[in-house]
């Protein structure tokens, strides 16, 4: 005869927002982990409620919900029992004896781990002074508007369309907004077959590099620069030249004569914030034409222009179709969104779409539609206005705080941005960052942005998008105090 599921097998965790959700998760977990057979009865609602110190009504509602989901069944005059239709029941399978352990190092011997990776503590929100780049401030986001857009996207009218497999096609509403609103703000237009939605700018970069980088094509990128540019080219085994960046970006006159691929951030250089002027952009396009090179333009941060209007995208000056433009909504909305886009001539986008299709088919349709609604209904523009106003104030506070210290500003976007490139003379920023964590301060050491970093490396990036303005002065003071202490010790 089937028994009763032990009450002590049911215990609550903080894995749901409501008590009802936590209890449901606890019962499902107990069913799966104890491998209880169908017919095993659950404790009565009264006994379980008493044992857990909760309302009997809560237990009753949870039981009813799990019956509707197929985990439990109501037995006539016998209470509640585990159903034979329990989803995802575990299966015991004995492993084959005598088989040697697989040597993964042998299989992956030619796949080197990335050398340059930006890392930040997973618990960065627990630090009081998190000067971290690229993280969203949840207080600036209109959660109600996003929920409304999600309800629209998941409603009956849209569901049949979003539930279908698009076979590589993107959401037409999102593509339409990008073509009619986003790109004209950057000074150019594109047709729908010239735009591809990607899982963030990083996915676009990978697709473009995968299609274009070759062992016989010299690639050029910035030094210092975004580490993922270097790592993506390294993975493609592309010969790469790293050109130094001055106060107005990469100098086209330094491009080698055999350059075939150029990857740059001309509007807000990573990490210095340098903005390439129009004269240098035109010169870069002329040099690319001379060497028959293609340019990948990462325009990740153009919305963060609050001190001056953003400069037109390099793509807007491109008359020959040499520029592949990459943009993203993840930086301006929130990084977990992972919705970006790539703009290029139709033949290239067709190849990129085919490559994307064998990787992931297409980014999730419902996320594309939610984003499209958020953009089309005006919520995005309102969000950008709030974001720019807030970042402008935080930058003012940050500049005033830095002016009172020994720290030096080595680079900052003249149009705005959300980070600064600083140096603390006489220190190594990696050591400085490690010591500051003990003071609840997070900064980003600069060595990761260099292919060949200076030693010691005194520069570091200071982001101000995720720290409140009133915390900035004390955070900067702690950085300066630690930097002075380290410099005096040397």
CSV table of C-alpha atoms in Angstrom, one decimal:
chain,number,residue,atom,x,y,z
A,1,UNK,CA,0.0,0.0,0.0
A,2,UNK,CA,1.3,3.5,-0.9
A,3,UNK,CA,2.3,5.5,2.2
A,4,UNK,CA,2.3,9.1,3.1
A,5,UNK,CA,4.9,11.7,2.0
A,6,UNK,CA,6.9,12.6,5.1
A,7,UNK,CA,6.3,16.2,6.3
A,8,UNK,CA,10.0,16.7,7.0
A,9,UNK,CA,10.6,16.2,3.2
A,10,UNK,CA,8.8,19.4,2.6
A,11,UNK,CA,10.8,22.5,3.5
A,12,UNK,CA,10.5,26.1,2.3
A,13,UNK,CA,13.3,28.0,0.5
A,14,UNK,CA,13.4,31.6,-0.7
A,15,UNK,CA,12.8,30.5,-4.3
A,16,UNK,CA,9.6,32.4,-4.9
A,17,UNK,CA,8.1,35.8,-4.0
A,18,UNK,CA,5.0,34.5,-2.3
A,19,UNK,CA,4.4,31.9,0.5
A,20,UNK,CA,2.1,30.0,-1.8
A,21,UNK,CA,4.7,29.8,-4.5
A,22,UNK,CA,7.4,28.7,-2.0
A,23,UNK,CA,5.1,26.0,-0.7
A,24,UNK,CA,4.3,24.7,-4.2
A,25,UNK,CA,8.0,24.6,-5.1
A,26,UNK,CA,8.7,22.7,-1.8
A,27,UNK,CA,6.1,20.0,-2.5
A,28,UNK,CA,7.3,19.5,-6.1
A,29,UNK,CA,10.9,19.3,-4.9
A,30,UNK,CA,9.9,16.7,-2.3
A,31,UNK,CA,8.0,14.6,-4.9
A,32,UNK,CA,11.0,14.6,-7.3
A,33,UNK,CA,13.8,14.2,-4.7
A,34,UNK,CA,12.2,11.4,-2.8
A,35,UNK,CA,11.1,9.7,-6.0
A,36,UNK,CA,7.7,9.0,-4.3
A,37,UNK,CA,5.5,6.6,-6.3
A,38,UNK,CA,2.1,7.5,-7.7
A,39,UNK,CA,-0.6,7.0,-5.1
A,40,UNK,CA,1.6,8.2,-2.1
A,41,UNK,CA,-0.7,10.5,-0.1
A,42,UNK,CA,0.2,14.0,0.9
A,43,UNK,CA,-0.2,15.1,4.6
A,44,UNK,CA,-3.6,16.5,5.2
A,45,UNK,CA,-3.9,20.3,4.8
A,46,UNK,CA,-4.4,20.6,8.5
A,47,UNK,CA,-1.3,18.7,9.5
A,48,UNK,CA,0.9,20.3,6.9
A,49,UNK,CA,-0.3,23.8,7.9
A,50,UNK,CA,0.3,23.1,11.6
A,51,UNK,CA,3.8,21.7,11.0
A,52,UNK,CA,4.8,24.7,8.8
A,53,UNK,CA,3.1,27.3,10.8
A,54,UNK,CA,1.0,28.6,7.9
A,55,UNK,CA,-2.6,29.0,7.0
A,56,UNK,CA,-4.6,25.9,6.1
A,57,UNK,CA,-6.2,27.8,3.3
A,58,UNK,CA,-2.7,28.4,1.8
A,59,UNK,CA,-2.1,24.7,1.8
A,60,UNK,CA,-5.5,23.9,0.3
A,61,UNK,CA,-4.9,26.4,-2.5
A,62,UNK,CA,-1.5,25.0,-3.3
A,63,UNK,CA,-2.9,21.4,-3.4
A,64,UNK,CA,-5.6,22.6,-5.8
A,65,UNK,CA,-3.0,24.3,-8.0
A,66,UNK,CA,-0.7,21.2,-8.1
A,67,UNK,CA,-3.7,19.0,-9.0
A,68,UNK,CA,-4.4,21.2,-12.0
A,69,UNK,CA,-0.7,21.0,-13.0
A,70,UNK,CA,-0.7,17.2,-12.9
A,71,UNK,CA,1.5,16.7,-9.9
A,72,UNK,CA,-1.3,15.7,-7.5
A,73,UNK,CA,-4.7,14.1,-7.7
A,74,UNK,CA,-7.7,14.2,-5.5
A,75,UNK,CA,-8.7,10.7,-4.2
A,76,UNK,CA,-12.4,10.1,-3.3
A,77,UNK,CA,-12.6,10.2,0.5
A,78,UNK,CA,-8.8,9.6,0.7
A,79,UNK,CA,-7.3,13.1,0.5
A,80,UNK,CA,-4.6,14.2,-1.9
A,81,UNK,CA,-2.0,11.8,-3.5
A,82,UNK,CA,0.9,12.0,-6.0
A,83,UNK,CA,-0.5,11.6,-9.5
A,84,UNK,CA,0.7,9.2,-12.1
A,85,UNK,CA,1.1,12.2,-14.5
A,86,UNK,CA,3.9,13.9,-12.5
A,87,UNK,CA,5.9,15.9,-15.1
A,88,UNK,CA,9.7,15.5,-15.3
A,89,UNK,CA,9.9,12.5,-13.0
A,90,UNK,CA,13.5,11.5,-12.5
A,91,UNK,CA,14.8,8.3,-14.0
A,92,UNK,CA,17.5,6.1,-12.4
A,93,UNK,CA,20.0,4.9,-14.9
A,94,UNK,CA,23.1,2.9,-13.9
A,95,UNK,CA,26.3,4.1,-15.5
A,96,UNK,CA,28.3,1.7,-17.6
A,97,UNK,CA,31.1,0.1,-15.6
A,98,UNK,CA,34.7,-0.1,-16.8
A,99,UNK,CA,34.6,2.9,-19.1
A,100,UNK,CA,37.6,5.2,-18.9
A,101,UNK,CA,37.1,8.9,-18.0
A,102,UNK,CA,36.9,11.2,-20.9
A,103,UNK,CA,39.9,13.6,-21.3
A,104,UNK,CA,38.4,16.9,-22.1
A,105,UNK,CA,41.8,18.6,-22.3
A,106,UNK,CA,42.6,16.4,-25.3
A,107,UNK,CA,39.4,17.3,-27.1
A,108,UNK,CA,39.7,21.0,-26.4
A,109,UNK,CA,43.5,21.3,-26.8
A,110,UNK,CA,43.2,23.8,-29.7
A,111,UNK,CA,40.5,25.9,-28.0
A,112,UNK,CA,42.3,28.4,-25.8
A,113,UNK,CA,40.5,30.2,-23.0
A,114,UNK,CA,40.1,33.9,-23.4
A,115,UNK,CA,43.0,35.9,-22.2
A,116,UNK,CA,41.2,39.2,-21.7
A,117,UNK,CA,37.9,39.0,-19.8
A,118,UNK,CA,36.1,41.8,-18.0
A,119,UNK,CA,35.0,40.4,-14.6
A,120,UNK,CA,32.9,41.9,-11.9
A,121,UNK,CA,31.7,40.3,-8.7
A,122,UNK,CA,28.4,38.6,-9.0
A,123,UNK,CA,27.3,40.3,-5.8
A,124,UNK,CA,28.3,43.8,-7.0
A,125,UNK,CA,25.0,45.2,-5.7
A,126,UNK,CA,26.0,44.5,-2.2
A,127,UNK,CA,28.9,47.0,-2.4
A,128,UNK,CA,28.1,50.5,-1.2
A,129,UNK,CA,30.1,52.2,-3.9
A,130,UNK,CA,29.7,50.2,-7.2
A,131,UNK,CA,31.5,52.2,-9.9
A,132,UNK,CA,30.6,49.5,-12.4
A,133,UNK,CA,30.1,50.1,-16.1
A,134,UNK,CA,27.2,48.7,-18.1
A,135,UNK,CA,24.8,47.9,-15.2
A,136,UNK,CA,21.3,49.3,-15.0
A,137,UNK,CA,19.9,51.4,-12.2
A,138,UNK,CA,16.5,49.8,-11.5
A,139,UNK,CA,15.1,53.0,-9.9
A,140,UNK,CA,15.2,54.7,-13.4
A,141,UNK,CA,13.3,52.1,-15.2
A,142,UNK,CA,9.5,52.2,-15.8
A,143,UNK,CA,8.6,48.7,-14.6
A,144,UNK,CA,4.9,49.3,-15.0
A,145,UNK,CA,5.3,50.2,-18.7
A,146,UNK,CA,7.5,47.1,-19.3
A,147,UNK,CA,4.9,44.9,-17.7
A,148,UNK,CA,2.1,46.5,-19.8
A,149,UNK,CA,4.2,45.8,-22.9
A,150,UNK,CA,4.7,42.2,-21.8
A,151,UNK,CA,1.0,41.7,-21.3
A,152,UNK,CA,0.4,43.0,-24.8
A,153,UNK,CA,3.0,40.8,-26.3
A,154,UNK,CA,1.7,37.7,-24.5
A,155,UNK,CA,-2.0,38.4,-25.2
A,156,UNK,CA,-4.3,36.4,-27.4
A,157,UNK,CA,-3.9,38.7,-30.3
A,158,UNK,CA,-0.1,38.3,-30.5
A,159,UNK,CA,0.4,34.8,-29.2
A,160,UNK,CA,-0.2,32.8,-32.3
A,161,UNK,CA,2.2,35.0,-34.2
A,162,UNK,CA,4.9,34.8,-31.5
A,163,UNK,CA,4.5,31.1,-30.9
A,164,UNK,CA,5.3,30.3,-34.5
A,165,UNK,CA,8.8,29.4,-35.7
A,166,UNK,CA,10.0,32.3,-37.8
A,167,UNK,CA,12.7,30.3,-39.4
A,168,UNK,CA,15.3,33.1,-39.0
A,169,UNK,CA,12.9,36.0,-39.6
A,170,UNK,CA,12.7,38.8,-37.0
A,171,UNK,CA,9.8,40.6,-35.4
A,172,UNK,CA,8.4,43.0,-38.1
A,173,UNK,CA,7.4,45.6,-35.5
A,174,UNK,CA,10.9,45.8,-34.0
A,175,UNK,CA,12.5,45.9,-37.5
A,176,UNK,CA,10.1,48.7,-38.5
A,177,UNK,CA,11.0,50.8,-35.4
A,178,UNK,CA,14.7,50.3,-36.0
A,179,UNK,CA,14.4,51.4,-39.6
A,180,UNK,CA,12.0,54.3,-39.1
A,181,UNK,CA,13.3,55.7,-35.8
A,182,UNK,CA,16.5,54.4,-34.4
A,183,UNK,CA,18.7,54.5,-37.5
A,184,UNK,CA,17.6,58.0,-38.7
A,185,UNK,CA,18.7,59.3,-35.3
A,186,UNK,CA,22.2,58.1,-36.3
A,187,UNK,CA,22.0,59.8,-39.6
A,188,UNK,CA,21.2,57.0,-42.1
A,189,UNK,CA,18.4,54.8,-43.3
A,190,UNK,CA,18.1,51.1,-44.1
A,191,UNK,CA,15.6,48.6,-45.6
A,192,UNK,CA,14.3,45.7,-43.5
A,193,UNK,CA,16.5,43.2,-45.4
A,194,UNK,CA,19.5,45.2,-44.3
A,195,UNK,CA,18.8,44.7,-40.5
A,196,UNK,CA,19.3,41.7,-38.4
A,197,UNK,CA,18.2,41.4,-34.7
A,198,UNK,CA,20.9,39.8,-32.5
A,199,UNK,CA,21.3,38.6,-28.9
A,200,UNK,CA,23.0,41.9,-28.0
A,201,UNK,CA,25.9,43.6,-29.7
A,202,UNK,CA,28.2,40.8,-28.7
A,203,UNK,CA,26.3,38.3,-30.8
A,204,UNK,CA,26.4,40.7,-33.8
A,205,UNK,CA,30.2,41.1,-33.4
A,206,UNK,CA,30.6,37.3,-33.4
A,207,UNK,CA,28.5,36.9,-36.5
A,208,UNK,CA,30.3,39.6,-38.4
A,209,UNK,CA,33.8,38.4,-37.4
A,210,UNK,CA,32.9,34.8,-38.1
A,211,UNK,CA,31.9,35.8,-41.7
A,212,UNK,CA,34.7,38.2,-42.4
A,213,UNK,CA,37.9,37.3,-40.4
A,214,UNK,CA,40.4,35.1,-42.2
A,215,UNK,CA,44.0,34.0,-41.5
A,216,UNK,CA,45.0,35.9,-44.7
A,217,UNK,CA,43.1,39.1,-43.8
A,218,UNK,CA,44.8,41.6,-41.4
A,219,UNK,CA,42.5,43.0,-38.8
A,220,UNK,CA,43.0,46.2,-36.9
A,221,UNK,CA,41.4,47.3,-33.6
A,222,UNK,CA,42.1,49.8,-30.8
A,223,UNK,CA,44.7,49.8,-28.0
A,224,UNK,CA,43.4,50.1,-25.4
A,225,UNK,CA,40.1,48.7,-26.5
A,226,UNK,CA,37.2,46.5,-25.8
A,227,UNK,CA,38.6,43.0,-24.8
A,228,UNK,CA,36.0,41.1,-26.8
A,229,UNK,CA,37.2,42.6,-30.0
A,230,UNK,CA,40.6,41.0,-29.5
A,231,UNK,CA,39.2,37.7,-28.2
A,232,UNK,CA,36.8,37.3,-31.1
A,233,UNK,CA,39.6,37.9,-33.6
A,234,UNK,CA,41.8,35.6,-31.8
A,235,UNK,CA,39.2,32.8,-31.9
A,236,UNK,CA,39.0,33.4,-35.7
A,237,UNK,CA,42.8,33.0,-35.8
A,238,UNK,CA,42.9,36.4,-37.5
A,239,UNK,CA,46.3,38.3,-37.7
A,240,UNK,CA,45.6,41.5,-35.7
A,241,UNK,CA,47.3,44.8,-35.3
A,242,UNK,CA,46.4,46.9,-32.2
A,243,UNK,CA,46.8,50.6,-33.0
A,244,UNK,CA,47.1,53.2,-30.1
A,245,UNK,CA,44.2,55.5,-29.5
A,246,UNK,CA,44.8,59.2,-28.9
A,247,UNK,CA,42.4,61.8,-27.5
A,248,UNK,CA,40.2,61.7,-30.7
A,249,UNK,CA,40.3,58.0,-31.4
A,250,UNK,CA,42.2,55.8,-33.8
A,251,UNK,CA,44.4,57.5,-36.3
A,252,UNK,CA,43.6,56.3,-39.9
A,253,UNK,CA,47.1,57.3,-41.1
A,254,UNK,CA,48.6,54.5,-38.9
A,255,UNK,CA,46.6,51.8,-40.7
A,256,UNK,CA,48.9,49.2,-42.4
A,257,UNK,CA,48.6,49.1,-46.2
A,258,UNK,CA,47.3,45.5,-46.1
A,259,UNK,CA,44.5,46.1,-43.6
A,260,UNK,CA,41.3,44.3,-44.5
A,261,UNK,CA,39.1,44.5,-41.4
A,262,UNK,CA,38.8,47.3,-38.9
A,263,UNK,CA,36.8,47.0,-35.6
A,264,UNK,CA,36.3,50.3,-33.7
A,265,UNK,CA,34.1,52.3,-31.3
A,266,UNK,CA,34.3,55.8,-32.9
A,267,UNK,CA,31.5,57.5,-31.1
A,268,UNK,CA,32.3,56.5,-27.5
A,269,UNK,CA,35.7,54.7,-27.5
A,270,UNK,CA,36.0,51.8,-25.1
A,271,UNK,CA,37.4,52.6,-22.5
A,272,UNK,CA,38.6,56.2,-22.8
A,273,UNK,CA,35.4,57.7,-24.2
A,274,UNK,CA,37.2,59.5,-27.0
A,275,UNK,CA,35.0,60.6,-29.9
A,276,UNK,CA,36.3,60.5,-33.4
A,277,UNK,CA,35.7,63.8,-35.2
A,278,UNK,CA,34.0,63.9,-38.6
A,279,UNK,CA,37.3,64.7,-40.4
A,280,UNK,CA,39.0,61.6,-39.0
A,281,UNK,CA,35.9,59.5,-39.8
A,282,UNK,CA,36.0,60.6,-43.4
A,283,UNK,CA,39.8,59.9,-43.5
A,284,UNK,CA,39.1,56.4,-42.1
A,285,UNK,CA,36.6,55.7,-44.9
A,286,UNK,CA,39.0,56.9,-47.5
A,287,UNK,CA,41.8,54.6,-46.1
A,288,UNK,CA,39.4,51.7,-46.0
A,289,UNK,CA,38.5,52.3,-49.6
A,290,UNK,CA,42.2,52.4,-50.6
A,291,UNK,CA,43.0,49.1,-48.9
A,292,UNK,CA,39.6,47.5,-49.8
A,293,UNK,CA,38.9,47.1,-46.0
A,294,UNK,CA,35.6,46.6,-44.2
A,295,UNK,CA,34.7,48.4,-40.9
A,296,UNK,CA,32.7,47.0,-38.0
A,297,UNK,CA,31.3,50.0,-36.1
A,298,UNK,CA,30.2,49.3,-32.5
A,299,UNK,CA,27.9,52.2,-31.6
A,300,UNK,CA,26.9,50.8,-28.2
A,301,UNK,CA,26.5,54.0,-26.3
A,302,UNK,CA,25.1,56.7,-28.6
A,303,UNK,CA,21.9,57.3,-26.5
A,304,UNK,CA,24.1,58.4,-23.6
A,305,UNK,CA,24.8,61.8,-25.2
A,306,UNK,CA,23.5,64.5,-22.8
A,307,UNK,CA,26.3,67.1,-22.9
A,308,UNK,CA,26.1,67.6,-26.7
A,309,UNK,CA,24.2,66.0,-29.6
A,310,UNK,CA,25.7,62.7,-30.7
A,311,UNK,CA,28.0,62.8,-33.7
A,312,UNK,CA,26.6,61.1,-36.8
A,313,UNK,CA,27.5,57.4,-37.0
A,314,UNK,CA,30.4,56.4,-39.2
A,315,UNK,CA,27.8,54.4,-41.2
A,316,UNK,CA,26.0,57.7,-42.1
A,317,UNK,CA,29.1,58.8,-44.1
A,318,UNK,CA,29.6,55.4,-45.8
A,319,UNK,CA,28.7,55.7,-49.5
A,320,UNK,CA,30.2,52.3,-50.6
A,321,UNK,CA,28.6,49.9,-48.1
A,322,UNK,CA,31.9,49.2,-46.3
A,323,UNK,CA,30.6,49.8,-42.7
A,324,UNK,CA,28.8,47.1,-40.8
A,325,UNK,CA,26.9,48.9,-38.0
A,326,UNK,CA,26.2,47.3,-34.6
A,327,UNK,CA,23.8,48.8,-32.1
A,328,UNK,CA,22.1,47.5,-28.9
A,329,UNK,CA,19.1,48.3,-26.7
A,330,UNK,CA,20.7,46.3,-23.8
A,331,UNK,CA,22.9,49.2,-22.7
A,332,UNK,CA,20.2,51.8,-22.7
A,333,UNK,CA,17.5,49.6,-21.2
A,334,UNK,CA,19.1,46.8,-19.1
A,335,UNK,CA,21.9,44.4,-19.9
A,336,UNK,CA,19.9,41.2,-19.3
A,337,UNK,CA,17.6,42.1,-22.3
A,338,UNK,CA,20.2,41.0,-24.8
A,339,UNK,CA,18.5,42.6,-27.8
A,340,UNK,CA,20.9,44.2,-30.4
A,341,UNK,CA,20.9,44.7,-34.1
A,342,UNK,CA,23.3,44.7,-37.1
A,343,UNK,CA,22.9,46.9,-40.2
A,344,UNK,CA,24.8,46.2,-43.4
A,345,UNK,CA,24.1,45.6,-47.1
A,346,UNK,CA,21.5,43.0,-47.9
A,347,UNK,CA,23.9,40.3,-49.2
A,348,UNK,CA,25.9,40.4,-46.0
A,349,UNK,CA,22.7,40.4,-43.8
A,350,UNK,CA,21.4,37.4,-45.7
A,351,UNK,CA,24.6,35.4,-44.9
A,352,UNK,CA,24.6,36.6,-41.3
A,353,UNK,CA,20.9,35.5,-40.9
A,354,UNK,CA,21.8,32.1,-42.3
A,355,UNK,CA,24.7,31.8,-39.8
A,356,UNK,CA,22.5,32.9,-36.9
A,357,UNK,CA,19.8,30.4,-37.9
A,358,UNK,CA,22.1,27.4,-37.4
A,359,UNK,CA,23.2,28.9,-34.0
A,360,UNK,CA,19.9,30.0,-32.4
A,361,UNK,CA,17.4,30.4,-35.2
A,362,UNK,CA,16.4,33.9,-33.9
A,363,UNK,CA,16.3,35.8,-30.6
A,364,UNK,CA,13.1,35.0,-28.6
A,365,UNK,CA,10.1,36.4,-30.4
A,366,UNK,CA,8.3,37.5,-27.3
A,367,UNK,CA,11.3,39.6,-26.1
A,368,UNK,CA,11.5,41.2,-29.6
A,369,UNK,CA,7.8,42.0,-29.4
A,370,UNK,CA,7.9,43.4,-25.9
A,371,UNK,CA,10.9,45.6,-26.8
A,372,UNK,CA,9.1,46.7,-30.0
A,373,UNK,CA,6.0,47.8,-28.0
A,374,UNK,CA,8.2,49.5,-25.4
A,375,UNK,CA,9.9,51.5,-28.2
A,376,UNK,CA,6.8,52.2,-30.3
A,377,UNK,CA,4.6,53.3,-27.4
A,378,UNK,CA,7.0,56.1,-26.4
A,379,UNK,CA,8.3,54.4,-23.2
A,380,UNK,CA,11.8,54.2,-24.5
A,381,UNK,CA,12.1,57.9,-25.3
A,382,UNK,CA,10.8,58.8,-21.9
A,383,UNK,CA,13.3,56.4,-20.3
A,384,UNK,CA,16.2,57.9,-22.3
A,385,UNK,CA,15.2,61.4,-21.1
A,386,UNK,CA,15.2,60.3,-17.4
A,387,UNK,CA,18.5,58.4,-18.0
A,388,UNK,CA,20.2,61.4,-19.6
A,389,UNK,CA,19.1,63.8,-16.9
A,390,UNK,CA,20.3,61.4,-14.2
A,391,UNK,CA,23.7,60.7,-15.8
A,392,UNK,CA,24.3,64.4,-16.4
A,393,UNK,CA,23.9,65.1,-12.7
A,394,UNK,CA,26.0,62.1,-11.7
A,395,UNK,CA,28.8,63.1,-14.0
A,396,UNK,CA,28.8,66.7,-12.6
A,397,UNK,CA,29.1,65.3,-9.1
A,398,UNK,CA,31.8,62.9,-10.2
A,399,UNK,CA,33.9,65.6,-11.9
A,400,UNK,CA,33.6,67.8,-8.8
A,401,UNK,CA,34.6,65.0,-6.5
A,402,UNK,CA,37.6,64.0,-8.7
A,403,UNK,CA,38.8,67.6,-8.8
A,404,UNK,CA,39.3,67.5,-5.1
A,405,UNK,CA,41.6,64.4,-5.3
A,406,UNK,CA,45.0,63.4,-6.8
A,407,UNK,CA,43.2,61.2,-9.4
A,408,UNK,CA,43.7,62.1,-13.0
A,409,UNK,CA,41.0,62.0,-15.7
A,410,UNK,CA,42.7,60.3,-18.7
A,411,UNK,CA,39.5,60.2,-20.9
A,412,UNK,CA,35.8,61.0,-20.8
A,413,UNK,CA,33.3,61.2,-23.6
A,414,UNK,CA,32.8,64.8,-24.5
A,415,UNK,CA,29.1,64.2,-25.4
A,416,UNK,CA,28.2,62.3,-22.2
A,417,UNK,CA,28.7,58.6,-21.6
A,418,UNK,CA,28.4,56.6,-18.4
A,419,UNK,CA,32.0,56.1,-17.4
A,420,UNK,CA,35.4,57.8,-17.0
A,421,UNK,CA,38.9,56.6,-17.7
A,422,UNK,CA,41.1,57.6,-14.7
A,423,UNK,CA,44.6,57.0,-13.4
A,424,UNK,CA,46.1,56.8,-9.9
A,425,UNK,CA,49.8,57.5,-10.4
A,426,UNK,CA,52.1,55.3,-8.5
A,427,UNK,CA,49.7,52.4,-8.2
A,428,UNK,CA,48.7,49.3,-10.1
A,429,UNK,CA,44.9,49.4,-10.6
A,430,UNK,CA,44.4,45.7,-10.1
A,431,UNK,CA,46.0,46.0,-6.7
A,432,UNK,CA,44.1,49.1,-6.0
A,433,UNK,CA,40.8,47.5,-7.0
A,434,UNK,CA,41.5,44.5,-4.7
A,435,UNK,CA,42.2,46.7,-1.7
A,436,UNK,CA,39.1,48.9,-2.4
A,437,UNK,CA,36.8,45.9,-2.3
A,438,UNK,CA,37.6,45.7,1.4
A,439,UNK,CA,36.2,49.3,1.6
A,440,UNK,CA,33.0,48.3,-0.2
A,441,UNK,CA,34.2,50.1,-3.4
A,442,UNK,CA,34.3,48.6,-6.9
A,443,UNK,CA,36.3,49.9,-9.8
A,444,UNK,CA,37.4,48.2,-13.0
A,445,UNK,CA,41.2,47.7,-13.4
A,446,UNK,CA,42.5,48.9,-16.7
A,447,UNK,CA,44.9,46.0,-17.8
A,448,UNK,CA,42.1,44.0,-19.4
A,449,UNK,CA,41.6,46.7,-22.0
A,450,UNK,CA,45.2,46.3,-23.3
A,451,UNK,CA,46.7,43.6,-25.5
A,452,UNK,CA,50.0,44.6,-23.9
A,453,UNK,CA,49.2,46.5,-20.7
A,454,UNK,CA,51.8,48.8,-19.0
A,455,UNK,CA,53.3,47.4,-15.8
A,456,UNK,CA,52.3,48.7,-13.4
A,457,UNK,CA,49.0,49.7,-14.9
A,458,UNK,CA,47.7,52.8,-13.1
A,459,UNK,CA,44.5,53.4,-15.3
A,460,UNK,CA,41.0,52.1,-14.5
A,461,UNK,CA,37.5,52.6,-15.6
A,462,UNK,CA,34.9,54.3,-13.3
A,463,UNK,CA,31.3,53.7,-14.2
A,464,UNK,CA,28.5,55.9,-12.7
A,465,UNK,CA,25.3,54.5,-14.1
A,466,UNK,CA,24.6,52.2,-11.2
A,467,UNK,CA,25.6,54.4,-8.2
A,468,UNK,CA,23.5,57.1,-6.7
A,469,UNK,CA,24.8,60.7,-6.9
A,470,UNK,CA,24.9,61.2,-3.2
A,471,UNK,CA,27.3,58.2,-2.8
A,472,UNK,CA,29.7,59.3,-5.4
A,473,UNK,CA,31.8,61.9,-3.4
A,474,UNK,CA,32.5,59.4,-0.5
A,475,UNK,CA,33.3,56.6,-3.0
A,476,UNK,CA,35.8,58.8,-4.9
A,477,UNK,CA,37.3,59.9,-1.6
A,478,UNK,CA,37.9,56.3,-0.6
A,479,UNK,CA,39.6,55.6,-4.0
A,480,UNK,CA,41.9,58.6,-3.6
A,481,UNK,CA,42.7,57.8,0.0
A,482,UNK,CA,43.7,54.2,-0.9
A,483,UNK,CA,45.7,55.4,-4.0
A,484,UNK,CA,47.6,57.9,-1.9
A,485,UNK,CA,48.4,55.3,0.7
A,486,UNK,CA,49.7,52.9,-1.9
A,487,UNK,CA,51.8,55.5,-3.6
A,488,UNK,CA,53.4,56.6,-0.3
A,489,UNK,CA,54.2,53.0,0.5
A,490,UNK,CA,56.2,52.6,-2.7
